[in-house]
PDB file of C-alpha atoms and ligand atoms in Angstrom:
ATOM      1  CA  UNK A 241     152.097  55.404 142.880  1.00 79.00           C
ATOM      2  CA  UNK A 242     148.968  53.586 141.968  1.00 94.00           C
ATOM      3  CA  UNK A 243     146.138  55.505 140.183  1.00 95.00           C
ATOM      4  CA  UNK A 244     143.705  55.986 143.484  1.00 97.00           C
ATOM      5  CA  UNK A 245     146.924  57.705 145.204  1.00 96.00           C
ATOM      6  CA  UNK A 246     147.639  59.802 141.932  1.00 97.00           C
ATOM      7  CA  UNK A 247     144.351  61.407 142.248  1.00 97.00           C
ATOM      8  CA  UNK A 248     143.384  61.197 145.619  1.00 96.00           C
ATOM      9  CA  UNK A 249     140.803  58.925 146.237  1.00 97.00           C
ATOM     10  CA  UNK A 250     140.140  57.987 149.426  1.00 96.00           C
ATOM     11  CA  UNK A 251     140.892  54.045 149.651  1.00 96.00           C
ATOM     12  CA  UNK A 252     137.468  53.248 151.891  1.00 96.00           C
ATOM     13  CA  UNK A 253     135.314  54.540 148.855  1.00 97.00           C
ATOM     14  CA  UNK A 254     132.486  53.317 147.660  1.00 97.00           C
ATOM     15  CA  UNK A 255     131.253  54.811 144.199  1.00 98.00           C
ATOM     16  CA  UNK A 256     128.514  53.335 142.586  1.00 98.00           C
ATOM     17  CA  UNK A 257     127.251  53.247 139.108  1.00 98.00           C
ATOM     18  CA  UNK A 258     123.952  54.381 138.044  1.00 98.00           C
ATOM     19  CA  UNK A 259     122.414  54.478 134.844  1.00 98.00           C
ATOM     20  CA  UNK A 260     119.556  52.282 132.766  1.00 98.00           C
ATOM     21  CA  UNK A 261     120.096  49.076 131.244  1.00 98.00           C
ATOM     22  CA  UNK A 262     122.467  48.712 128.652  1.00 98.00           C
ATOM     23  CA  UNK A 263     124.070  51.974 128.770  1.00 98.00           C
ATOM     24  CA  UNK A 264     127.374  49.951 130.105  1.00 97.00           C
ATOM     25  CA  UNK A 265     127.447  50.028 133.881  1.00 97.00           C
ATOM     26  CA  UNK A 266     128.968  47.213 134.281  1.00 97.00           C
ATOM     27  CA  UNK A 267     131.591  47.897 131.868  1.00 96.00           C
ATOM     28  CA  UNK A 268     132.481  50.796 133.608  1.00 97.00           C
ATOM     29  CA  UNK A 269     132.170  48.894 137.377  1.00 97.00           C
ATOM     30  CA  UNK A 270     135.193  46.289 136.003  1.00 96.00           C
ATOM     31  CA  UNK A 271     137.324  49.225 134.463  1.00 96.00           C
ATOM     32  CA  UNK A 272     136.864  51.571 137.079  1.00 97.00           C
ATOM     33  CA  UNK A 273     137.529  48.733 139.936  1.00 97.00           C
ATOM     34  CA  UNK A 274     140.963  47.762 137.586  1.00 96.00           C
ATOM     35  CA  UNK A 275     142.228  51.054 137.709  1.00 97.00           C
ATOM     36  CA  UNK A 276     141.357  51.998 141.603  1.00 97.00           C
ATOM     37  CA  UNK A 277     141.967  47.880 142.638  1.00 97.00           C
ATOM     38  CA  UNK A 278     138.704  48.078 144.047  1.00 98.00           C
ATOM     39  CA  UNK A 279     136.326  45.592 145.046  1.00 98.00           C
ATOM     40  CA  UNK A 280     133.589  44.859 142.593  1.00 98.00           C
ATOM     41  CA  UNK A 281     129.720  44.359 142.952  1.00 97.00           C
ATOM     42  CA  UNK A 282     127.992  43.194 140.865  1.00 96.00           C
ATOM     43  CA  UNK A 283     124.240  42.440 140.130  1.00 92.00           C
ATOM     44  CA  UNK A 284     123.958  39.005 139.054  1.00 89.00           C
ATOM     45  CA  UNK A 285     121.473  38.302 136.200  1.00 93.00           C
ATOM     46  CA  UNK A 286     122.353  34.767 136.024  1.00 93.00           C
ATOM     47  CA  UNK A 287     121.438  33.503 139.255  1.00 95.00           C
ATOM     48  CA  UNK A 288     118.113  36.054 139.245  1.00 97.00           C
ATOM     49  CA  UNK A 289     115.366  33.300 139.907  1.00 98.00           C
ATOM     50  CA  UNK A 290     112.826  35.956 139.335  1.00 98.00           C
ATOM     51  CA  UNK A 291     113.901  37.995 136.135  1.00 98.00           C
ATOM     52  CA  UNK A 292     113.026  35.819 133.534  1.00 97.00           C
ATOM     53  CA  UNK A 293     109.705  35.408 134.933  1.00 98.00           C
ATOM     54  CA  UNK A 294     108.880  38.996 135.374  1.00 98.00           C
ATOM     55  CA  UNK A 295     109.931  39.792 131.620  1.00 98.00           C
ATOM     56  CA  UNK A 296     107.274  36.960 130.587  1.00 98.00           C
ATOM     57  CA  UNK A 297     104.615  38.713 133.063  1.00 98.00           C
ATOM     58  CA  UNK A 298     105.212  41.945 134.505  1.00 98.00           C
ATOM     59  CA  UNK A 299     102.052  41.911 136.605  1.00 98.00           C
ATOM     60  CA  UNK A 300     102.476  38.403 138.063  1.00 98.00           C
ATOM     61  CA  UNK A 301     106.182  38.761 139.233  1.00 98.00           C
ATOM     62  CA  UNK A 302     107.030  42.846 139.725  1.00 98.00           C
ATOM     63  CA  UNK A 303     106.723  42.402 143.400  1.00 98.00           C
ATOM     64  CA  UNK A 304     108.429  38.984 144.118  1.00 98.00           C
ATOM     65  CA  UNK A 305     111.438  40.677 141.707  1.00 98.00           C
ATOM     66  CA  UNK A 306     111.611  43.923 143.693  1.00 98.00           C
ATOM     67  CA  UNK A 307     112.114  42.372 146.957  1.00 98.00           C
ATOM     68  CA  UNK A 308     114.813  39.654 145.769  1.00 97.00           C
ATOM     69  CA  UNK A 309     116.669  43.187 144.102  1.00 97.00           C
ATOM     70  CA  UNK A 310     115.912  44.443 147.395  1.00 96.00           C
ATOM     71  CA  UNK A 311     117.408  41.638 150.063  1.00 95.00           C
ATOM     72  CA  UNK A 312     120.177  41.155 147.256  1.00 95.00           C
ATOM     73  CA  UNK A 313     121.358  45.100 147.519  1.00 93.00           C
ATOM     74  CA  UNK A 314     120.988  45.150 151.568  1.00 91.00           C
ATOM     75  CA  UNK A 315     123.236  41.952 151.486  1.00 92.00           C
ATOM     76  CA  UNK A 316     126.182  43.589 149.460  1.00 93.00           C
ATOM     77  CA  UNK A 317     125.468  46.618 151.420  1.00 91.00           C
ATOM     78  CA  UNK A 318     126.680  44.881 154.620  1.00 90.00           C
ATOM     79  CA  UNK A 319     129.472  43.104 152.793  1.00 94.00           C
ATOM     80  CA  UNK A 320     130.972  46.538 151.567  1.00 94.00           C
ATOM     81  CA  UNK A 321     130.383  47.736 155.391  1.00 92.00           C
ATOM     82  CA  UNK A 322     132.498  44.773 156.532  1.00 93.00           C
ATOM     83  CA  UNK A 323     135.314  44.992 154.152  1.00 95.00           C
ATOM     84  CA  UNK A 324     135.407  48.910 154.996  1.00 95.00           C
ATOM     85  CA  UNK A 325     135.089  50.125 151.427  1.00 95.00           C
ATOM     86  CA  UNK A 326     136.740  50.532 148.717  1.00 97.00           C
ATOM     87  CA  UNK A 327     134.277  49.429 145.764  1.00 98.00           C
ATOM     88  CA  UNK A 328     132.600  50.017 142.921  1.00 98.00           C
ATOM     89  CA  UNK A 329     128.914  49.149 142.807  1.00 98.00           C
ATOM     90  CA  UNK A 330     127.298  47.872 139.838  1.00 97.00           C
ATOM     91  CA  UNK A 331     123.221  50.092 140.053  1.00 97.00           C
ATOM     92  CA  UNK A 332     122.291  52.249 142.932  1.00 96.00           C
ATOM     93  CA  UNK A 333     119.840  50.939 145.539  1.00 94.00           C
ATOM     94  CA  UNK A 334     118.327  53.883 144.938  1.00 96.00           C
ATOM     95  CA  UNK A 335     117.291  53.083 141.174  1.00 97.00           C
ATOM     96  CA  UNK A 336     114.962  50.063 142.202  1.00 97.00           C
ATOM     97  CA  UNK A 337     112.860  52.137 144.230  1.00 96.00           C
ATOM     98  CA  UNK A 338     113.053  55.426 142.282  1.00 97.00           C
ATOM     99  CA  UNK A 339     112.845  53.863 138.729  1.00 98.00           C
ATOM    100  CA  UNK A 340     111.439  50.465 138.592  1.00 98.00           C
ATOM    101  CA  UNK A 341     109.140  50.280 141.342  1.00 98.00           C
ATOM    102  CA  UNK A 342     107.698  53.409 140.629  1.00 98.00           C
ATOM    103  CA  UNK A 343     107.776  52.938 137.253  1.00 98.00           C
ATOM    104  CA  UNK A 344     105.694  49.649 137.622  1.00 98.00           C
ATOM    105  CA  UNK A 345     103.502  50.470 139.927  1.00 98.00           C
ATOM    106  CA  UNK A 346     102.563  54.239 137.956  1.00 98.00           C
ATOM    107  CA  UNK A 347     101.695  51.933 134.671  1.00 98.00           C
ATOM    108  CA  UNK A 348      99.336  49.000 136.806  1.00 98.00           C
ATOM    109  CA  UNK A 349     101.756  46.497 136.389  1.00 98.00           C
ATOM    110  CA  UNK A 350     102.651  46.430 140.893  1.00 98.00           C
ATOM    111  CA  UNK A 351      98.863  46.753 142.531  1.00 98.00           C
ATOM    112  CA  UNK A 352      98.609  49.956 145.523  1.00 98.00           C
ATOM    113  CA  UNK A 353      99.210  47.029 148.299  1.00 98.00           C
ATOM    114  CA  UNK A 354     102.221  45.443 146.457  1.00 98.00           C
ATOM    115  CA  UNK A 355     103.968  49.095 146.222  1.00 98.00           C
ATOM    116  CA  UNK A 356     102.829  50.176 149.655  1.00 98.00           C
ATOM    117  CA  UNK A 357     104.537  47.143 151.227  1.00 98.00           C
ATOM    118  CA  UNK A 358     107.397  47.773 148.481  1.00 98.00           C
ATOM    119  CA  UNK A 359     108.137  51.425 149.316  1.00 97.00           C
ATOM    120  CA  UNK A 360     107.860  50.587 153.409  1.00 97.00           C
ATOM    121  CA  UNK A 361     109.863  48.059 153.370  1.00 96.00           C
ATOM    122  CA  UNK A 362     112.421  50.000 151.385  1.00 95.00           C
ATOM    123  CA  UNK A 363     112.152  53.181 153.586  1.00 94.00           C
ATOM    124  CA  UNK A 364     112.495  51.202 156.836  1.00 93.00           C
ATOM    125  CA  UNK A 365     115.732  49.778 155.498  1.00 91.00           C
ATOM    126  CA  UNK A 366     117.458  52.283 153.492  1.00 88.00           C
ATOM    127  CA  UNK A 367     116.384  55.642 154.360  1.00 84.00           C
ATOM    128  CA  UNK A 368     117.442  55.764 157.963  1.00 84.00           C
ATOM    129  CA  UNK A 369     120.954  57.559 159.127  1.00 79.00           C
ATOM    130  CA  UNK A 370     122.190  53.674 159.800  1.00 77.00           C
ATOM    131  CA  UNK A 371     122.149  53.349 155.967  1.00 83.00           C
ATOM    132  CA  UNK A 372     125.735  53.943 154.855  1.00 85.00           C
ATOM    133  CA  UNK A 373     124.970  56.202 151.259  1.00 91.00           C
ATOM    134  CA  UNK A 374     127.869  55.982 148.792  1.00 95.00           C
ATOM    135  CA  UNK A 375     130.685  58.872 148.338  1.00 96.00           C
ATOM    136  CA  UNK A 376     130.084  59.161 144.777  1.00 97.00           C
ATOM    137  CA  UNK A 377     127.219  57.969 142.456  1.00 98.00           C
ATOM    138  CA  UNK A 378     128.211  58.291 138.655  1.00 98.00           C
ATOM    139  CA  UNK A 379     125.424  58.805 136.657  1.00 98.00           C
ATOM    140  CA  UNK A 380     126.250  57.236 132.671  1.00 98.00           C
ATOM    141  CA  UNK A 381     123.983  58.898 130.058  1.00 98.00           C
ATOM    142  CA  UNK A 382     123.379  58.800 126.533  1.00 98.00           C
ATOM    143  CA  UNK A 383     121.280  58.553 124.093  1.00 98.00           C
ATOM    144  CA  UNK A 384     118.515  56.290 123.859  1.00 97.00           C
ATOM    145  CA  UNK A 385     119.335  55.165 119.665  1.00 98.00           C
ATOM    146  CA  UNK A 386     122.884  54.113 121.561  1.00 97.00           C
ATOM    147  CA  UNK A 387     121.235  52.781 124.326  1.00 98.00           C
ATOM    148  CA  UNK A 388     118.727  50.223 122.400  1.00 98.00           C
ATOM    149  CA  UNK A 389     122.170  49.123 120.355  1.00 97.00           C
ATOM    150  CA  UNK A 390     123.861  48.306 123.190  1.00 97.00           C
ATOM    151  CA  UNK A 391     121.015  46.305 124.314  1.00 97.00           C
ATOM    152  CA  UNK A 392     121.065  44.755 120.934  1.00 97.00           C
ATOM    153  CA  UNK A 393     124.284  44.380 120.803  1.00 95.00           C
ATOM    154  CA  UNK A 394     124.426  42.701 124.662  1.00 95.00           C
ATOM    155  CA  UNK A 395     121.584  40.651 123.542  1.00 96.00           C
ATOM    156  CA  UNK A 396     119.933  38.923 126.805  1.00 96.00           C
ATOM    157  CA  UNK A 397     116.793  37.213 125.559  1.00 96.00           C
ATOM    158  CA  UNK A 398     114.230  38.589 127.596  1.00 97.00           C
ATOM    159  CA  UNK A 399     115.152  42.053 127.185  1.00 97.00           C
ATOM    160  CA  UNK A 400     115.138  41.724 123.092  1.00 96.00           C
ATOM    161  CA  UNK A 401     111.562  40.421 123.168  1.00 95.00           C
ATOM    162  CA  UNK A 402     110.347  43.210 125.811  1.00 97.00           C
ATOM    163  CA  UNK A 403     108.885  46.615 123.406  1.00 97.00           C
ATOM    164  CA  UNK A 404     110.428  49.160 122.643  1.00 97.00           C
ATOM    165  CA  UNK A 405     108.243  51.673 124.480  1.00 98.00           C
ATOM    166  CA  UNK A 406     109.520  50.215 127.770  1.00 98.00           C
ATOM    167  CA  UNK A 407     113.455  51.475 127.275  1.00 98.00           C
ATOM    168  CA  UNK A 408     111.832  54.320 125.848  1.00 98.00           C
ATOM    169  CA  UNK A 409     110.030  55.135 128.806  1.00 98.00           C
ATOM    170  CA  UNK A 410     112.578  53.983 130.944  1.00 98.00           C
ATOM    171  CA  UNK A 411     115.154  56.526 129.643  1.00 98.00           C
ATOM    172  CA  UNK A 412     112.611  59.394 130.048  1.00 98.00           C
ATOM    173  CA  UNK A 413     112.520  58.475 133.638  1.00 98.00           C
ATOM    174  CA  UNK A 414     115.993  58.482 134.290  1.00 98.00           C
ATOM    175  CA  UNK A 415     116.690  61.501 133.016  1.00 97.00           C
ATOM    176  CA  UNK A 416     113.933  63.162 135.361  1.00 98.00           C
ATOM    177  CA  UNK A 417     114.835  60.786 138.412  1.00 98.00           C
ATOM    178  CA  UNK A 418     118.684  61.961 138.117  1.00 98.00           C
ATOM    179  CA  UNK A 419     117.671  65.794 137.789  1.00 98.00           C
ATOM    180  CA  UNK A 420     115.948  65.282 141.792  1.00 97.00           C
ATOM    181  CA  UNK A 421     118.392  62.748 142.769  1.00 97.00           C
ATOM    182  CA  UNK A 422     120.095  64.408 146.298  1.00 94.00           C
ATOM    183  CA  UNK A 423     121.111  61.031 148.206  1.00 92.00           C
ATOM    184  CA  UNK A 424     124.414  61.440 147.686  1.00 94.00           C
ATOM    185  CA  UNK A 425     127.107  63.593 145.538  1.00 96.00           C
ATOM    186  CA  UNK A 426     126.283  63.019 141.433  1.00 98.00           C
ATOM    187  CA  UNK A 427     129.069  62.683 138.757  1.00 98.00           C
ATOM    188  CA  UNK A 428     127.656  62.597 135.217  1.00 98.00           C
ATOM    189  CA  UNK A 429     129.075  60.884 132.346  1.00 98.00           C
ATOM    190  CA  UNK A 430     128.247  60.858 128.748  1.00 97.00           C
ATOM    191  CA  UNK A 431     128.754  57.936 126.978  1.00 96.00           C
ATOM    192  CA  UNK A 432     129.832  59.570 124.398  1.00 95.00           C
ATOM    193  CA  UNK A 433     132.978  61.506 125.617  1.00 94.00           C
ATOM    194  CA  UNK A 434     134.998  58.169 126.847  1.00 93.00           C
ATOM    195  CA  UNK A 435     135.575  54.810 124.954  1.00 92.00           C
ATOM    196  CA  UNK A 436     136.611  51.953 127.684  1.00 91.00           C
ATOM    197  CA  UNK A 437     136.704  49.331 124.674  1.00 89.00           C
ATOM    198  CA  UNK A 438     139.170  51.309 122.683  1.00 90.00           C
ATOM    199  CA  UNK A 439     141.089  54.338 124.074  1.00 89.00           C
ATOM    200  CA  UNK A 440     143.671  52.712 126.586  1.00 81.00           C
ATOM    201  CA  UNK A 441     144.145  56.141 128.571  1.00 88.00           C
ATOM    202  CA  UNK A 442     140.570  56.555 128.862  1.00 94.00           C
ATOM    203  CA  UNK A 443     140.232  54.940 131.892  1.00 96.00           C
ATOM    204  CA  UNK A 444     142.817  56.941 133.434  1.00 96.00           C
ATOM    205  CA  UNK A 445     140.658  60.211 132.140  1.00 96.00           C
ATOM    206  CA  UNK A 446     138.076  59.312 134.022  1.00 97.00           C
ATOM    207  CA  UNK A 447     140.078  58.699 137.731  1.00 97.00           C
ATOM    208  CA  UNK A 448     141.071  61.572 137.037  1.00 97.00           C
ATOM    209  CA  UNK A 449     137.887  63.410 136.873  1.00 97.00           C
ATOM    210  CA  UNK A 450     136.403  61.285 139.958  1.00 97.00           C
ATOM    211  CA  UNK A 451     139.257  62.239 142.314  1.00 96.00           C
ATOM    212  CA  UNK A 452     138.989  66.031 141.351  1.00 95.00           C
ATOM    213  CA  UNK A 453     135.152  65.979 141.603  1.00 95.00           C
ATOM    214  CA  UNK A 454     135.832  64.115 145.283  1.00 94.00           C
ATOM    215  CA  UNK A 455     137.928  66.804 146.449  1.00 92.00           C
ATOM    216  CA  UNK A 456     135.365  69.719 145.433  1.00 90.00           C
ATOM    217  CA  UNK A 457     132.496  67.937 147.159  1.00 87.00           C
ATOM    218  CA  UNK A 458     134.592  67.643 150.412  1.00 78.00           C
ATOM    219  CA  UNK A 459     135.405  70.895 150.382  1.00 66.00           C
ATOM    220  CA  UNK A 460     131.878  72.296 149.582  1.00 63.00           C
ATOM    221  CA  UNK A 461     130.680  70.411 152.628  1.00 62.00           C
ATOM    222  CA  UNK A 462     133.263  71.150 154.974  1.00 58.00           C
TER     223      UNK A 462
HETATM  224  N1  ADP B 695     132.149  52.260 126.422  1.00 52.59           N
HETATM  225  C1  ADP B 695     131.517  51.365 125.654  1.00 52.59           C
HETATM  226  N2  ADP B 695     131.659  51.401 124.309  1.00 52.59           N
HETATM  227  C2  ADP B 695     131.024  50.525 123.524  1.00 52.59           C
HETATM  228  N3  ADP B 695     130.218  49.549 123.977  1.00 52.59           N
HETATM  229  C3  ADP B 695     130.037  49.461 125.301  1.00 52.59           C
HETATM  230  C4  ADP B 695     130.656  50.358 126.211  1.00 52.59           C
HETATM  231  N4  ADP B 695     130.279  50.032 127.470  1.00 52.59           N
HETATM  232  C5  ADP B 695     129.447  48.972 127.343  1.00 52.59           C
HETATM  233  N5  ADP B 695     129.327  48.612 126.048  1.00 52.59           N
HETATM  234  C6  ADP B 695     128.523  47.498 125.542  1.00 52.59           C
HETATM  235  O1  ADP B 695     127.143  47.784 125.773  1.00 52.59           O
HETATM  236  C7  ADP B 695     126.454  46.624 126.247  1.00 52.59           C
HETATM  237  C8  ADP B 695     125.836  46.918 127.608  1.00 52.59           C
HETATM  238  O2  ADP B 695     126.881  47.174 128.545  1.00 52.59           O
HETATM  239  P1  ADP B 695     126.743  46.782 130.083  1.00 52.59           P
HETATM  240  O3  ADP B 695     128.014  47.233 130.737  1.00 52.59           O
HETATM  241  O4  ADP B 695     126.382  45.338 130.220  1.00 52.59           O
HETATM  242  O5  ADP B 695     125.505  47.708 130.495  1.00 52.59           O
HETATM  243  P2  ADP B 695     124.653  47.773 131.842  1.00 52.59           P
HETATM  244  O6  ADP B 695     125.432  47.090 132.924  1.00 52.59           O
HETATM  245  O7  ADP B 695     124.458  49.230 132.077  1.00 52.59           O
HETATM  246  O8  ADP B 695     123.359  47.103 131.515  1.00 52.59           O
HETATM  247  C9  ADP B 695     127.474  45.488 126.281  1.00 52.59           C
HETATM  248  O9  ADP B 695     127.333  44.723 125.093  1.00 52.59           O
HETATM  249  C10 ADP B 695     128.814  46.221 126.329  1.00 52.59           C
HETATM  250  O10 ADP B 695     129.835  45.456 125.737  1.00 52.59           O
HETATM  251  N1  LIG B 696     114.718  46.847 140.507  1.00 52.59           N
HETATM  252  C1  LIG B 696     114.564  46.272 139.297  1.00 52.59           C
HETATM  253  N2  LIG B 696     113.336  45.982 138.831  1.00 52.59           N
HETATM  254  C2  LIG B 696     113.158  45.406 137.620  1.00 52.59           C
HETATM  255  N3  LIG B 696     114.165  45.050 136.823  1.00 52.59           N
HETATM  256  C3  LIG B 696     115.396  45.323 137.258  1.00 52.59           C
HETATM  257  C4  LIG B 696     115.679  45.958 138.482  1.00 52.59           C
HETATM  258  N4  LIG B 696     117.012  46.097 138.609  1.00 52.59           N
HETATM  259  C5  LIG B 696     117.552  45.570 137.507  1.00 52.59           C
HETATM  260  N5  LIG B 696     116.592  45.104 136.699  1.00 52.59           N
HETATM  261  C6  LIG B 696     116.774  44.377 135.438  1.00 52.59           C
HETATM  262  C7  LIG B 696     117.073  45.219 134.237  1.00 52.59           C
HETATM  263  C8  LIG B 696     117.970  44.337 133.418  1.00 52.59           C
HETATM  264  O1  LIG B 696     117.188  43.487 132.576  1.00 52.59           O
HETATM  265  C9  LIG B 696     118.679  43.469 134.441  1.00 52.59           C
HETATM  266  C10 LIG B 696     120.086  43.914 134.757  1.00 52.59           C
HETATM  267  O2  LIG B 696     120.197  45.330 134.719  1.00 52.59           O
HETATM  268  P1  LIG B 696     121.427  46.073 133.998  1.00 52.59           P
HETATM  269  O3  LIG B 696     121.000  47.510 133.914  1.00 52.59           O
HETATM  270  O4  LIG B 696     121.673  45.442 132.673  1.00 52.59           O
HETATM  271  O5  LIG B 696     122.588  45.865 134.928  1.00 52.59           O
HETATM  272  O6  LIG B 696     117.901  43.519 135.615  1.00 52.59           O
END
């Protein structure tokens, strides 16, 4: 018996992982996917056109970036529609809008028209009942001196050269979005209490916890 069967989880699943940059999403997207032989997807940095741009001028490319993220999420969307499930998502759709977005928009760096267009856009394609909302969204948190080392550590150049203050910030609003996040059933995760890189079982530990947290949620809406 594989580990999905073990613990129950449903094989048409689709859990995505939230959680700010670096804290090791996508770690936890290839481990998790491994253990449940799920599907993967993945944001691709590499083939962003925009990213590098917007890192050089926030103000100049926020709104061009928001809508590739945008078109790039509703496209895997669909694709994890037409396979049926069974994946693990690399970032929430939900993050662009709630986080980013907001985030640029509330510190000048999206104009009122850009952000109007943004947010409509968004809410015409994703907050409708047609919009298939994930079973589970894991939520990975720690703390922000573990954070910034990871990002270190990682070491994409356009995120080294970008201040301080912005993961700062960043983090802050993470913690507050995820305390008011209700789109779908939340699983939290400390960083802290699992070690994918070293502790073999660990990945096992965490199944585990997924496919009992699954089972409560069905229940309490049932
Ligand atoms: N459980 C972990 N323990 C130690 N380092 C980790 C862990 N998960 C991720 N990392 C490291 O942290 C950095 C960021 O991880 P990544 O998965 O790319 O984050 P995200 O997708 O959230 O931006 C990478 O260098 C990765 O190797
Ligand atoms: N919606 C977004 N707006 C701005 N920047 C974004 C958005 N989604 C992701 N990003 C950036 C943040 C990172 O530099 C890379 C990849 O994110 P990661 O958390 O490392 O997977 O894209």
């Amino acid at each position: 018996m594989n580990l999905r069967e073990k613990y129950g989880i449903p094989q048409n699943a689709v859990i995505t992982i939230a959680g700010t940059v670096g804290v090791g999403k996508s770690t936890m997207t290839k481990a998790l996917a491994d253990a449940l032989q799920f599907r993967t997807s993945f944001e691709n940095v590499d083939t962003n056109p925009y990213l590098d741009l917007f890192y050089d001028d926030f103000e100049k490319w926020s709104f061009h970036l928001q809508i590739y993220f945008l078109a790039e999420r509703f496209k895997e969307q669909k694709r994890m529609f037409e396979y049926g499930g069974g994946f693990i998502q690399d970032r929430s759709i939900y993050e662009d809008t709630g986080i980013f977005a907001k985030m640029h928009w509330e510190k000048g760096t999206m104009n009122n028209v850009d952000y109007e267009t943004y947010t409509n856009l968004f809410e015409a394609m994703v907050m409708t009942p047609y919009f298939p909302h994930p079973d589970l969204l894991i939520y990975l948190e720690g703390s922000i001196e573990d954070i910034l080392s990871r990002i270190q550590e990682r070491g994409r150049a356009m995120e080294q050269q970008t201040p301080v203050d912005y993961w700062l910030e960043m983090h802050q609003r993470y913690e507050n979005w995820i305390n008011s996040f209700n789109g779908c059933p939340v699983l939290r995760l400390n960083i802290n209490d699992y070690d994918l890189m070293n502790d073999p079982d660990c990945s096992e530990q965490i199944v585990e916890r997924i496919g009992g947290f699954m089972k409560q949620t069905s229940i309490l809406r049932k």
